[in-house]
Amino acid sequence: MKQLRTISFIISLFWCCSYNLQAQDTEITNDTIKLRYGLRLGADASKLIRTAFDDEYSGFELNADYRLTRNWFIAGEIGTEEKTTTNEFLSVTASGSYFKAGFDYNMYDNWNGMDNMIFAGFRLGASTFSQTRNNYTVYNTNQYWQPQFTSTESTKTSGLSAIWFELMLGIKAEVIHNVYIGVNAQLKGMITQDQPVNYENLYVPGFYKTFDSGRIGVGYGYNISYLIPIFKKTNSNTEEEEDE
């Protein structure tokens, strides 16, 4: 419920920006538009918030994108995560780093002077990580005569890796000059992953939770970023419409 309220707030803010924000560095005539080209750097605020309030999680992510054309952006993320997952029979801590690279396409037709995004994206992700089995319990079907066996011996498996792809939908709104906030949702598909001996990955850094040996995962992010303008480029509205 909190996530839905946050997403609703971000969407409302985006539309407010579309009506009221005038970008200072965008110059428009009847036939041409000058767009800002530069490097936009940011961080995922959701991971910082979760780190502060969840004792079983810590994580940090930096993200960036660079405009290639009026609507196409090259984009990527790099981060680190540690997550302890505990159920009735197993407690495992996953720890590692990840990198994702791909592109975003802006589907939003900005009003004059606007530089906001409603985008669809694609990422190819890779992670290197370790899994530490903190404790486990062996289920005994005949519990009346014999108790279940529980071990608290910690065992760590290092050098694991995973590769996956992501489809992404999100928004980015310029709230003040060159400063953006955004939210995105991710649908993930695992391509390949290394597994520890005798149990499966419950969580992969960057991919997030795995679901009962399935290859599908989901994720989300709340981003704050800053655009470092490098140059302006004049784009013809007519040419862009033909290209699209």
Coordinates of C-alpha atoms in Angstrom, one line a residue:
M1 CA 0.0 0.0 0.0
K2 CA 2.9 2.4 0.8
Q3 CA 4.5 1.6 -2.6
L4 CA 1.2 2.4 -4.4
R5 CA 0.8 5.7 -2.6
T6 CA 4.4 6.6 -3.4
I7 CA 4.0 5.7 -7.1
S8 CA 0.7 7.8 -7.2
F9 CA 2.6 10.7 -5.7
I10 CA 5.4 10.5 -8.3
I11 CA 2.9 10.3 -11.2
S12 CA 1.0 13.3 -9.8
L13 CA 4.3 15.2 -9.5
F14 CA 5.3 14.3 -13.0
W15 CA 2.1 15.8 -14.5
C16 CA 2.5 18.8 -12.3
C17 CA 5.9 19.3 -13.7
S18 CA 4.6 18.9 -17.3
Y19 CA 2.2 21.8 -16.7
N20 CA 4.4 24.2 -14.7
L21 CA 8.1 23.6 -15.3
Q22 CA 10.0 25.7 -17.8
A23 CA 13.4 24.3 -18.7
Q24 CA 15.9 27.1 -18.9
D25 CA 18.3 25.4 -21.3
T26 CA 15.9 24.2 -24.0
E27 CA 15.4 26.7 -26.9
I28 CA 12.5 26.0 -29.3
T29 CA 11.4 27.6 -32.6
N30 CA 8.6 26.6 -34.9
D31 CA 10.6 23.9 -36.7
T32 CA 13.5 23.1 -34.4
I33 CA 14.2 22.3 -30.8
K34 CA 17.5 22.5 -28.9
L35 CA 17.9 19.5 -26.5
R36 CA 20.3 19.1 -23.7
Y37 CA 22.8 16.3 -24.1
G38 CA 24.7 15.2 -21.1
L39 CA 25.3 12.6 -18.4
R40 CA 22.6 12.0 -15.8
L41 CA 23.9 10.5 -12.6
G42 CA 21.8 9.3 -9.7
A43 CA 21.1 6.8 -6.9
D44 CA 18.3 4.5 -6.0
A45 CA 16.7 6.0 -2.9
S46 CA 14.6 2.9 -2.2
K47 CA 17.7 0.8 -1.4
L48 CA 19.0 3.5 1.0
I49 CA 15.6 3.6 2.8
R50 CA 15.4 -0.2 3.0
T51 CA 18.9 -0.3 4.4
A52 CA 18.0 2.1 7.2
F53 CA 14.8 0.2 8.2
D54 CA 15.5 -3.5 7.4
D55 CA 18.0 -5.3 9.6
E56 CA 18.3 -8.1 7.2
Y57 CA 19.2 -6.0 4.1
S58 CA 21.8 -3.5 3.0
G59 CA 22.3 -2.2 -0.5
F60 CA 23.4 0.8 -2.6
E61 CA 23.0 1.5 -6.3
L62 CA 24.3 4.2 -8.7
N63 CA 22.5 4.7 -12.0
A64 CA 23.3 6.8 -15.1
D65 CA 22.0 7.5 -18.6
Y66 CA 23.2 9.5 -21.6
R67 CA 21.0 10.9 -24.4
L68 CA 21.9 9.5 -27.9
T69 CA 19.0 11.0 -29.8
R70 CA 15.8 12.9 -29.0
N71 CA 14.2 9.8 -27.5
W72 CA 16.9 7.1 -27.1
F73 CA 19.2 6.9 -24.1
I74 CA 22.0 4.5 -23.2
A75 CA 21.6 3.6 -19.5
G76 CA 23.0 1.4 -16.8
E77 CA 23.2 0.6 -13.1
I78 CA 25.9 -0.6 -10.7
G79 CA 25.4 -1.7 -7.1
T80 CA 26.0 -4.0 -4.2
E81 CA 23.5 -5.9 -2.0
E82 CA 23.5 -8.1 1.1
K83 CA 20.2 -9.9 2.0
T84 CA 19.5 -12.5 4.6
T85 CA 16.5 -14.8 3.7
T86 CA 15.0 -17.0 6.4
N87 CA 12.3 -19.5 6.3
E88 CA 11.2 -22.5 8.4
F89 CA 14.0 -24.7 7.4
L90 CA 16.8 -22.5 6.1
S91 CA 18.6 -19.2 6.7
V92 CA 20.9 -17.9 3.9
T93 CA 22.8 -14.6 3.4
A94 CA 23.5 -13.5 -0.2
S95 CA 26.1 -10.9 -0.7
G96 CA 27.6 -9.5 -3.9
S97 CA 27.8 -6.8 -6.6
Y98 CA 26.0 -6.4 -9.9
F99 CA 26.1 -4.4 -13.1
K100 CA 23.3 -3.7 -15.7
A101 CA 23.5 -2.0 -19.1
G102 CA 21.0 -1.3 -21.8
F103 CA 18.9 1.5 -23.2
D104 CA 15.7 3.5 -22.5
Y105 CA 13.2 4.9 -25.0
N106 CA 11.2 8.0 -24.1
M107 CA 7.5 7.5 -25.1
Y108 CA 6.4 10.9 -23.7
D109 CA 6.0 13.8 -26.1
N110 CA 7.2 16.8 -24.0
W111 CA 5.5 20.1 -24.2
N112 CA 7.6 23.1 -25.2
G113 CA 10.3 23.6 -22.6
M114 CA 9.8 20.2 -20.9
D115 CA 12.4 17.5 -20.5
N116 CA 10.5 14.6 -18.7
M117 CA 10.3 11.0 -19.5
I118 CA 7.8 8.1 -19.6
F119 CA 10.1 5.4 -20.8
A120 CA 10.4 1.7 -21.6
G121 CA 13.8 0.1 -21.2
F122 CA 15.9 -3.0 -21.6
R123 CA 18.8 -4.2 -19.5
L124 CA 21.3 -7.1 -19.5
G125 CA 22.4 -7.7 -16.0
A126 CA 25.3 -9.7 -14.4
S127 CA 26.1 -10.4 -10.8
T128 CA 29.0 -12.0 -8.8
F129 CA 28.1 -13.1 -5.3
S130 CA 28.4 -15.5 -2.4
Q131 CA 25.8 -17.5 -0.5
T132 CA 26.3 -18.2 3.2
R133 CA 24.2 -20.9 4.8
N134 CA 23.7 -19.7 8.4
N135 CA 21.6 -22.6 9.6
Y136 CA 19.3 -25.3 8.4
T137 CA 16.8 -27.9 9.6
V138 CA 16.3 -31.3 8.0
Y139 CA 12.6 -32.2 7.9
N140 CA 11.8 -35.5 9.4
T141 CA 8.5 -37.2 8.4
N142 CA 8.5 -39.3 11.5
Q143 CA 8.8 -36.6 14.1
Y144 CA 7.1 -38.6 16.8
W145 CA 10.1 -40.9 17.3
Q146 CA 12.9 -38.7 16.1
P147 CA 13.4 -34.9 16.4
Q148 CA 14.2 -32.8 13.4
F149 CA 18.0 -32.3 12.9
T150 CA 19.1 -28.7 13.0
S151 CA 22.6 -27.4 12.2
T152 CA 24.0 -24.0 13.1
E153 CA 27.3 -24.5 11.3
S154 CA 27.9 -21.6 8.9
T155 CA 29.0 -22.6 5.3
K156 CA 30.0 -20.1 2.7
T157 CA 30.0 -20.6 -1.1
S158 CA 31.9 -18.0 -3.1
G159 CA 32.5 -17.3 -6.8
L160 CA 28.9 -17.6 -7.9
S161 CA 27.6 -15.7 -10.8
A162 CA 24.3 -15.0 -12.6
I163 CA 23.2 -13.3 -15.9
W164 CA 19.6 -12.1 -16.6
F165 CA 17.7 -9.6 -18.7
E166 CA 15.1 -6.9 -17.6
L167 CA 12.2 -5.1 -19.2
M168 CA 11.5 -1.8 -17.5
L169 CA 8.8 0.8 -17.4
G170 CA 9.2 4.1 -15.5
I171 CA 9.0 7.9 -15.4
K172 CA 11.5 10.7 -14.7
A173 CA 10.4 14.2 -13.9
E174 CA 12.6 17.3 -13.7
V175 CA 11.5 18.9 -10.4
I176 CA 14.0 21.7 -10.4
H177 CA 16.6 22.7 -13.0
N178 CA 18.7 19.6 -13.9
V179 CA 17.4 17.6 -10.9
Y180 CA 15.1 14.6 -11.6
I181 CA 13.1 12.1 -9.5
G182 CA 11.7 8.9 -10.9
V183 CA 10.2 5.5 -10.3
N184 CA 10.4 2.3 -12.3
A185 CA 9.2 -1.3 -12.3
Q186 CA 11.2 -4.2 -13.6
L187 CA 10.3 -7.6 -15.0
K188 CA 13.3 -9.9 -15.0
G189 CA 14.2 -13.2 -16.7
M190 CA 17.1 -15.3 -15.5
I191 CA 19.4 -16.6 -18.3
T192 CA 21.9 -18.5 -16.2
Q193 CA 23.0 -18.8 -12.6
D194 CA 25.4 -20.8 -10.4
Q195 CA 23.8 -22.6 -7.5
P196 CA 25.4 -23.5 -4.1
V197 CA 25.7 -27.2 -3.2
N198 CA 22.6 -28.8 -1.7
Y199 CA 20.3 -25.8 -1.9
E200 CA 19.2 -23.2 -4.4
N201 CA 19.6 -19.4 -4.6
L202 CA 16.9 -17.6 -2.6
Y203 CA 18.2 -14.1 -3.5
V204 CA 20.6 -12.9 -6.2
P205 CA 22.1 -9.4 -5.8
G206 CA 20.6 -7.2 -8.6
F207 CA 18.0 -9.8 -9.6
Y208 CA 16.4 -9.8 -6.2
K209 CA 14.2 -12.7 -4.9
T210 CA 14.0 -15.9 -6.8
F211 CA 10.7 -17.8 -6.8
D212 CA 10.9 -21.6 -6.2
S213 CA 13.4 -22.4 -9.0
G214 CA 11.5 -20.1 -11.4
R215 CA 13.4 -17.9 -13.9
I216 CA 11.1 -14.8 -13.5
G217 CA 11.7 -12.0 -11.0
V218 CA 10.4 -8.5 -10.3
G219 CA 11.9 -5.3 -8.9
Y220 CA 11.4 -1.6 -8.5
G221 CA 13.3 1.6 -7.9
Y222 CA 12.9 5.2 -6.7
N223 CA 15.6 7.4 -8.3
I224 CA 17.1 10.8 -7.6
S225 CA 19.4 12.1 -10.3
Y226 CA 21.2 15.1 -11.6
L227 CA 21.9 16.0 -15.3
I228 CA 25.4 17.2 -16.1
P229 CA 24.9 19.2 -19.4
I230 CA 27.6 18.7 -21.9
F231 CA 26.3 20.3 -25.1
K232 CA 23.0 21.3 -26.8
K233 CA 22.0 19.9 -30.2
T234 CA 19.4 21.3 -32.6
N235 CA 16.8 18.7 -33.6
S236 CA 14.3 19.1 -36.3
N237 CA 10.8 18.3 -35.3
T238 CA 10.0 17.2 -38.8
E239 CA 13.1 14.9 -39.0
E240 CA 12.3 13.4 -35.6
E241 CA 8.7 12.6 -36.6
E242 CA 10.0 10.9 -39.8
D243 CA 12.6 8.8 -37.8
E244 CA 9.9 7.7 -35.3

